[in-house]
Short mmCIF file of C-alpha atoms in Angstrom, two decimals:
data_model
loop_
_atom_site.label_atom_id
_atom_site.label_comp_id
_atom_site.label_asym_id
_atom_site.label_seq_id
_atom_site.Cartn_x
_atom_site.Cartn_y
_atom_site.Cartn_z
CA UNK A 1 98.61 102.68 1.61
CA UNK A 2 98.42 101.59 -1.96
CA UNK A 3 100.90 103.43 -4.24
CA UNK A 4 99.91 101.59 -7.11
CA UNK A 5 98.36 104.54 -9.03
CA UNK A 6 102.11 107.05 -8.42
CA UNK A 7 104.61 104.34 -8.59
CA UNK A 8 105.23 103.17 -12.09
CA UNK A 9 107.20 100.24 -10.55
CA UNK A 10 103.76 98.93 -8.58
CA UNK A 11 101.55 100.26 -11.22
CA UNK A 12 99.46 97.40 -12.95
CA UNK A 13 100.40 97.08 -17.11
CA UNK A 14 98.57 99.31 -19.35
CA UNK A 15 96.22 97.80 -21.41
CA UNK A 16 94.98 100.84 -23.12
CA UNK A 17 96.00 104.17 -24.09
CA UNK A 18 93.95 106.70 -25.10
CA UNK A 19 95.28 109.45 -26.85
CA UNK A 20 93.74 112.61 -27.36
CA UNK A 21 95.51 114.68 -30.32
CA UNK A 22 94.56 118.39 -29.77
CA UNK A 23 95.78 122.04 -30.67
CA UNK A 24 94.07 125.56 -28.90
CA UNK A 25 91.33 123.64 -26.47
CA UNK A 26 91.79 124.73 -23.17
CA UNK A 27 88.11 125.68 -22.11
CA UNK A 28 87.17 121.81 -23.59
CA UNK A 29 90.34 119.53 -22.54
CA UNK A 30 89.99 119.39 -18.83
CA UNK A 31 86.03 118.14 -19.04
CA UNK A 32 86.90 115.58 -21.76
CA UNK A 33 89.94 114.03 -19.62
CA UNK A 34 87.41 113.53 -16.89
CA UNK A 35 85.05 112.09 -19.10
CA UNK A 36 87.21 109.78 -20.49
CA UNK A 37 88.44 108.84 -16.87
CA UNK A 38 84.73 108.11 -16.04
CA UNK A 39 84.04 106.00 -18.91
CA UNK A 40 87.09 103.96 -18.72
CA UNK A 41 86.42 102.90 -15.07
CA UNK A 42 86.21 98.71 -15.00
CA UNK A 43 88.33 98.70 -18.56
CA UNK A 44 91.48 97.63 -16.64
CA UNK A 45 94.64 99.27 -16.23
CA UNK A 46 94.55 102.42 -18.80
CA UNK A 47 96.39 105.44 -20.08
CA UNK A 48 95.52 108.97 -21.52
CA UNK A 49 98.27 110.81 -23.51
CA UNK A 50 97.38 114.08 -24.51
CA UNK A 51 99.28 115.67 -27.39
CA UNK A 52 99.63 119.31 -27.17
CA UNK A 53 99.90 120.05 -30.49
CA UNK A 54 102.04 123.43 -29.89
CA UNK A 55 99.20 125.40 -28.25
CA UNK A 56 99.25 129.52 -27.98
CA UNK A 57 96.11 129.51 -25.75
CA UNK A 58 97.02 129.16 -22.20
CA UNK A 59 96.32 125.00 -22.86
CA UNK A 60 99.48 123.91 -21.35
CA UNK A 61 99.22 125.85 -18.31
CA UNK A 62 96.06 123.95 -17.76
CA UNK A 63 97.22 120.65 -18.82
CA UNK A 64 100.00 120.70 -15.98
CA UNK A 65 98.10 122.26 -13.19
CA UNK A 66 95.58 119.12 -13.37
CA UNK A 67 98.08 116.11 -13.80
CA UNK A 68 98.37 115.91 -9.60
CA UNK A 69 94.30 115.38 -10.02
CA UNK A 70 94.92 112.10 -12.36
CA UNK A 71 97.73 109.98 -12.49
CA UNK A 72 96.64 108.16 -15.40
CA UNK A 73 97.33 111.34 -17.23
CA UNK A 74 100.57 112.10 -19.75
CA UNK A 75 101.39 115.50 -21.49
CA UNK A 76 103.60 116.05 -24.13
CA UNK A 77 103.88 118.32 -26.31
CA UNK A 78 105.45 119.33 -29.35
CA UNK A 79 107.20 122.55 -29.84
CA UNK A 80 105.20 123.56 -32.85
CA UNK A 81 101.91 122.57 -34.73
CA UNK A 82 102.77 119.25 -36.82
CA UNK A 83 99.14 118.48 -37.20
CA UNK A 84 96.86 116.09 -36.20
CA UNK A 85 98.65 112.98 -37.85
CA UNK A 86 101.84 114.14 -36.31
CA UNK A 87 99.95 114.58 -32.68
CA UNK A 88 98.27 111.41 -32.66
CA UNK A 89 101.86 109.69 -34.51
CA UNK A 90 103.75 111.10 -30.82
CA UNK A 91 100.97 109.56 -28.61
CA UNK A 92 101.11 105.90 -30.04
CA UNK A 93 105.07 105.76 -29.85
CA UNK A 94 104.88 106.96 -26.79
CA UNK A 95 102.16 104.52 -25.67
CA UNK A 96 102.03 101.62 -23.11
CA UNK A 97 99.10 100.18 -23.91
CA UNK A 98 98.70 97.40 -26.60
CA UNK A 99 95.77 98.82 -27.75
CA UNK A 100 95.00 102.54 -28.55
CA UNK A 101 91.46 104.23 -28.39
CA UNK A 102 91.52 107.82 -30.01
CA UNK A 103 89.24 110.93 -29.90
CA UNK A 104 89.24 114.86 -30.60
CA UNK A 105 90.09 117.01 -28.10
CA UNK A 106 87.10 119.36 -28.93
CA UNK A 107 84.44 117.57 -27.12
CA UNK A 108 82.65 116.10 -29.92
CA UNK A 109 83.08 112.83 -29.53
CA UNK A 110 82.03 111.67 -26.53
CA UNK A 111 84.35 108.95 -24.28
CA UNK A 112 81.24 107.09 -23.28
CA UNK A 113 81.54 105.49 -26.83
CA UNK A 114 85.00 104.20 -25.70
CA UNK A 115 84.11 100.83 -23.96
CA UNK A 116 82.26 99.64 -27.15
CA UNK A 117 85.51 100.45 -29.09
CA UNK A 118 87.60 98.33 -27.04
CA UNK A 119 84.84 95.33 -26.81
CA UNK A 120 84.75 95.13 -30.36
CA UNK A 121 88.80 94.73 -30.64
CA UNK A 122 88.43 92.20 -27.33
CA UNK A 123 85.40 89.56 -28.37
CA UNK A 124 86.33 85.90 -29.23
CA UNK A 125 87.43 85.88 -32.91
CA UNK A 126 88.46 89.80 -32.85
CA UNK A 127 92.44 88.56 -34.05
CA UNK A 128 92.28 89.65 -37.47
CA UNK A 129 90.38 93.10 -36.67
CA UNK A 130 93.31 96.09 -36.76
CA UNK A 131 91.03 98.58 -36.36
CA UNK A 132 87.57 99.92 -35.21
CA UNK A 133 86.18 102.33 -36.98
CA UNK A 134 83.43 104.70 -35.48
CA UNK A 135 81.01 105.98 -37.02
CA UNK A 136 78.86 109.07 -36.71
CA UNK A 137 75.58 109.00 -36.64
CA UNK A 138 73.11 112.42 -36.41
CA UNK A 139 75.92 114.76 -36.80
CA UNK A 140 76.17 118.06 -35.04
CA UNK A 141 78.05 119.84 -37.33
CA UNK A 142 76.76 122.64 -39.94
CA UNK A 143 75.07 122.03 -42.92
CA UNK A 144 77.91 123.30 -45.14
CA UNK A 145 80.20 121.03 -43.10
CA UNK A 146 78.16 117.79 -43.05
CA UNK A 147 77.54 117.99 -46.86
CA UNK A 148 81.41 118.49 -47.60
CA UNK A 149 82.00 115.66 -45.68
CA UNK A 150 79.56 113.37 -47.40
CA UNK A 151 81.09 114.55 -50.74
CA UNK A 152 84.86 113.46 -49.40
CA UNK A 153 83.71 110.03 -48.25
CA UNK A 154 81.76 109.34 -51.02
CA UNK A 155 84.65 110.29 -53.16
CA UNK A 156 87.56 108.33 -51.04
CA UNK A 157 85.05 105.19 -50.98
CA UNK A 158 84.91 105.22 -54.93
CA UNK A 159 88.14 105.42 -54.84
CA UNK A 160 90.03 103.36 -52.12
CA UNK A 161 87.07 101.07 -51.58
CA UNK A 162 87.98 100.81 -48.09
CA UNK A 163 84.36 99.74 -47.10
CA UNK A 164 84.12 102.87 -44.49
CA UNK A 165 81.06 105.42 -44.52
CA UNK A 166 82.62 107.70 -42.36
CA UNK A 167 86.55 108.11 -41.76
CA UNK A 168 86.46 111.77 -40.55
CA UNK A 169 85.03 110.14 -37.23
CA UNK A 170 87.94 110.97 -34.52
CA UNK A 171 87.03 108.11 -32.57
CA UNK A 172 89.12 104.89 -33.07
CA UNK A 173 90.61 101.85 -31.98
CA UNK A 174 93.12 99.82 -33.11
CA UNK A 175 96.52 97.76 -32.10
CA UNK A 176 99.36 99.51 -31.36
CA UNK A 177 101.68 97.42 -33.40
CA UNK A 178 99.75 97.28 -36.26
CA UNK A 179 99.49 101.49 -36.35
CA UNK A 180 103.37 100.97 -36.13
CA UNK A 181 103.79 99.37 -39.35
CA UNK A 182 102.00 101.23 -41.61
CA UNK A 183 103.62 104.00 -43.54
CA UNK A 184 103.71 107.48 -41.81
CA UNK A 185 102.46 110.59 -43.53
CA UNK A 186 101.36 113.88 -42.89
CA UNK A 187 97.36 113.58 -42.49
CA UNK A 188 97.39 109.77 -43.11
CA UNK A 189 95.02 109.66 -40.23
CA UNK A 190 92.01 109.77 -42.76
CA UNK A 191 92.81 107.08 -43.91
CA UNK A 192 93.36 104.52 -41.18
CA UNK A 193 90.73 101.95 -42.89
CA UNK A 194 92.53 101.64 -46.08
CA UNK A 195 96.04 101.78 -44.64
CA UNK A 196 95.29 99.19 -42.32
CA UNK A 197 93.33 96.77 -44.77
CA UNK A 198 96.30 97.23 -47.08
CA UNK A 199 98.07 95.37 -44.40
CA UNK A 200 95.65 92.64 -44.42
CA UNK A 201 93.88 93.65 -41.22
CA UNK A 202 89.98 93.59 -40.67
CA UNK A 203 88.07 96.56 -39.96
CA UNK A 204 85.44 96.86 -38.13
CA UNK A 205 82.63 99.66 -37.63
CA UNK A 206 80.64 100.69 -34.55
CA UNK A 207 78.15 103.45 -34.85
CA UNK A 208 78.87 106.58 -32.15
CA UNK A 209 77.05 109.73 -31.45
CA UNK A 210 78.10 113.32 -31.58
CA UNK A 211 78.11 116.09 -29.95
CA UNK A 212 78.20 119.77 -30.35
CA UNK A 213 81.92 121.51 -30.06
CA UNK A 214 81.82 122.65 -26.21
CA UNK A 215 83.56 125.64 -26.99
CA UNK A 216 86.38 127.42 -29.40
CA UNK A 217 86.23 126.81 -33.23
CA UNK A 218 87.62 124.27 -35.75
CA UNK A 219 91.28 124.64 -37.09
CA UNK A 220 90.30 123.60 -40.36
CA UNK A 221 88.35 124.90 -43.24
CA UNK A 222 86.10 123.11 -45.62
CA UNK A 223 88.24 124.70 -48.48
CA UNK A 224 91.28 123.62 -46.36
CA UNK A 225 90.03 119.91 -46.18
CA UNK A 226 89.27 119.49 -49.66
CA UNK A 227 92.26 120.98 -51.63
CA UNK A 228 94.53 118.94 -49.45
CA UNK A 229 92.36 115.63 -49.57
CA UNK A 230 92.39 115.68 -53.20
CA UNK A 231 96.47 115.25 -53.08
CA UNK A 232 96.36 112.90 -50.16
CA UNK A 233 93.72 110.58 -51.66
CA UNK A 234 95.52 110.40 -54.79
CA UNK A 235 98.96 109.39 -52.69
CA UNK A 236 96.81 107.15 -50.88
CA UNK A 237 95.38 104.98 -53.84
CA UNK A 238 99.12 104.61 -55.25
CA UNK A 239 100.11 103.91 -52.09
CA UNK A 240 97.54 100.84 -51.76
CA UNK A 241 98.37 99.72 -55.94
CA UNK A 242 102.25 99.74 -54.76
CA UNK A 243 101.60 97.17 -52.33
CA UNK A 244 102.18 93.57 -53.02
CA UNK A 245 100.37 91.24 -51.37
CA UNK A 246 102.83 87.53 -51.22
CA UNK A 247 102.55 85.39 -48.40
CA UNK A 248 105.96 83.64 -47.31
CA UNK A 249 105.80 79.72 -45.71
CA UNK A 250 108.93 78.85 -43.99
CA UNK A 251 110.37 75.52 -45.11
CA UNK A 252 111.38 72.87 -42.36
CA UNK A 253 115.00 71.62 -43.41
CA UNK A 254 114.95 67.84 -44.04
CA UNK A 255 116.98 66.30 -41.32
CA UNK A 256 119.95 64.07 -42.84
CA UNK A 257 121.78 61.61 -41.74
CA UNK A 258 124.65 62.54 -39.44
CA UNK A 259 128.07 61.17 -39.45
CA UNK A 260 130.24 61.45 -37.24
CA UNK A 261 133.70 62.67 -37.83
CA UNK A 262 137.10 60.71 -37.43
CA UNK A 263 139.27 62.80 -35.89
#
């Protein structure tokens, strides 16, 4: 009998962890964690962390009932809504994997994208790429939504120059150590592209589709969004001018002679 897949002794080493930040999604979670089960068959030994982002809607109940059904699966959860930066902040440290492949817990992006992800951070030459950026293409969100959106990244492009058409896109992949290094802050995961290039790390950008939200609503409002990115991006581009960029050789000491001591 192979207990591989219960004992964490005999268990293979993680190579990916997928972490799925999410608040209020019970009627979506438990279809998503089997998607992302399906798509990450033949990816080698993998992970999913779900973040419970202190839930009120019967979520958690959920969340533990299924765990017996994969063993891949970890739950934690935080004992009150720190946001989405703060969920996905938990996952990583929490992580086995050296690498770390993101999405929404609403559905809408969809797992089968995750493979091309983790390609792009595995292909001969990938050493300098951080991060992998997807991005969306034929959007299912509203009209009043999609626009806002274009009028953020538009802005924070201008602005940070961070090369990226689309950093709202949930789904992501980058190195676990890397994420570790850069500064934390509340909702700093809109801007994973210029945080990481600050750090002198690549980025690259895969195109992913989208999907409509399965069920429930979004937790944030366009007003919401904007009167909070408006702060953040201005943190953000002092944040990138603070940074000095010096790179440090280490000097060989010059071997001398050696005498040897008369006692």
């Amino acid at each position: 009998m192979d207990h591989s897949a219960t004992d964490p002794g005999l268990a293979p080493q993680v190579l990916t962890t997928i972490v799925v930040p999410c608040r209020n999604e019970a009627l979506n979670i438990l279809p998503l964690i089997a998607e992302i089960a399906a798509a990450m068959a033949g990816q080698g030994a993998f992970e999913i962390i779900v973040v419970d982002d202190g839930s009120d809607d019967g979520m958690a109940a959920r969340l533990e009932a299924a765990r017996g059904d994969w063993p891949m699966l970890r739950v934690l959860r935080h004992d009150r809504s720190g946001g989405q930066s703060a969920a996905i902040h938990s996952g990583v440290l929490a992580a086995r994997g050296a690498l770390i492949c993101m999405l929404d817990g609403d559905g809408q992006n969809p797992p089968a994208e995750l493979p091309r992800l983790i390609a792009a951070l595995r292909a001969p030459g990938a050493a300098p790429i951080g991060l992998v950026a997807g991005q969306r293409v034929g959007r299912k969100d509203t009209l009043a939504r999609r626009l806002a959106s274009r009028f953020a990244n538009g802005l924070r492009s201008r602005v940070l120059k961070d090369g990226t058409r689309d950093t709202g896109c949930g789904l992501k992949a980058f190195r676990r150590d890397a994420y570790l290094a850069l500064p934390y802050f509340d909702h700093m995961h809109r801007y994973l592209p210029a945080l990481f290039a600050r750090d002198g790390w690549q980025i690259a950008h895969v195109d992913v589709t989208h999907r409509p939200r399965g069920a429930g609503r979004s937790h944030y409002s366009n007003l919401q969004r904007g009167l909070v990115g408006v702060v953040d991006l201005m943190a953000v581009a002092w944040l990138l001018h603070r940074r000095k960029k010096v790179r440090a050789t280490e000097i060989s000491p010059i071997a001398g002679p050696v005498t040897e001591r008369q006692p």
